[in-house]
């Protein structure tokens, strides 16, 4: 009963993915399904802990972004 809602403008898309998409004439939905477009790992935490989690990861020299939220709905992912 939960789906992920990813805000595609919440992080900078690495240039390599822009190149792959344009040279391969690949639609955006397929890019995210196939390549994850630069998001290597996702941590799902309570919204109240999101900023603190990003700070802790930044202190550990990891790039971290808040990229979306979980919402009620059918299993799956929405890219907005």
XYZ file of C-alpha atoms in Angstrom:
80
model
C 0.000 0.000 0.000
C 3.037 2.312 -0.236
C 4.787 3.794 -3.264
C 7.860 5.972 -3.660
C 7.479 9.497 -5.016
C 10.826 10.755 -6.359
C 11.356 14.422 -7.166
C 13.713 14.298 -10.165
C 14.840 17.889 -9.611
C 15.955 17.202 -6.042
C 19.497 16.367 -7.129
C 21.696 17.142 -10.098
C 21.532 14.498 -12.800
C 25.123 13.481 -13.628
C 26.190 14.515 -17.134
C 26.828 10.919 -18.236
C 23.119 10.122 -17.915
C 22.154 13.173 -19.965
C 24.592 12.004 -22.653
C 23.297 8.424 -22.617
C 19.705 9.634 -22.876
C 20.344 12.020 -25.755
C 22.684 9.763 -27.766
C 20.563 6.670 -27.208
C 17.255 8.457 -27.710
C 15.995 6.852 -24.489
C 12.812 8.071 -22.840
C 13.117 9.438 -19.307
C 11.068 6.690 -17.633
C 13.341 4.019 -19.114
C 16.437 5.944 -17.969
C 15.272 5.874 -14.369
C 14.196 2.216 -14.553
C 17.469 1.077 -16.102
C 20.167 3.348 -14.681
C 18.693 4.885 -11.502
C 20.182 8.107 -12.930
C 22.919 8.549 -10.366
C 21.129 7.489 -7.207
C 23.279 4.673 -5.902
C 21.477 3.852 -2.680
C 18.256 4.976 -1.026
C 17.613 5.175 2.690
C 13.988 5.445 3.726
C 13.742 7.276 7.048
C 10.986 9.031 8.939
C 10.456 12.536 7.545
C 11.337 13.963 10.965
C 14.799 12.367 10.686
C 15.545 13.247 7.046
C 17.641 16.400 7.575
C 19.579 14.810 10.441
C 20.292 11.763 8.262
C 21.619 13.962 5.426
C 23.838 15.825 7.913
C 25.250 12.562 9.305
C 26.002 11.247 5.820
C 27.613 14.549 4.838
C 29.877 14.353 7.903
C 30.883 10.877 6.693
C 31.864 12.479 3.342
C 28.895 10.987 1.467
C 26.744 13.030 -0.895
C 23.163 12.805 0.272
C 19.910 14.324 -0.915
C 16.303 14.196 0.118
C 14.820 12.941 -3.135
C 11.205 12.283 -2.274
C 8.810 10.564 0.030
C 6.704 7.480 0.523
C 2.993 7.859 -0.142
C -0.109 5.715 0.029
C -0.848 3.919 -3.194
C -0.093 0.852 -5.214
C 3.417 -0.563 -5.070
C 5.739 1.284 -7.430
C 7.588 4.521 -8.071
C 6.429 7.900 -9.365
C 9.041 10.200 -10.906
C 7.827 13.799 -10.697
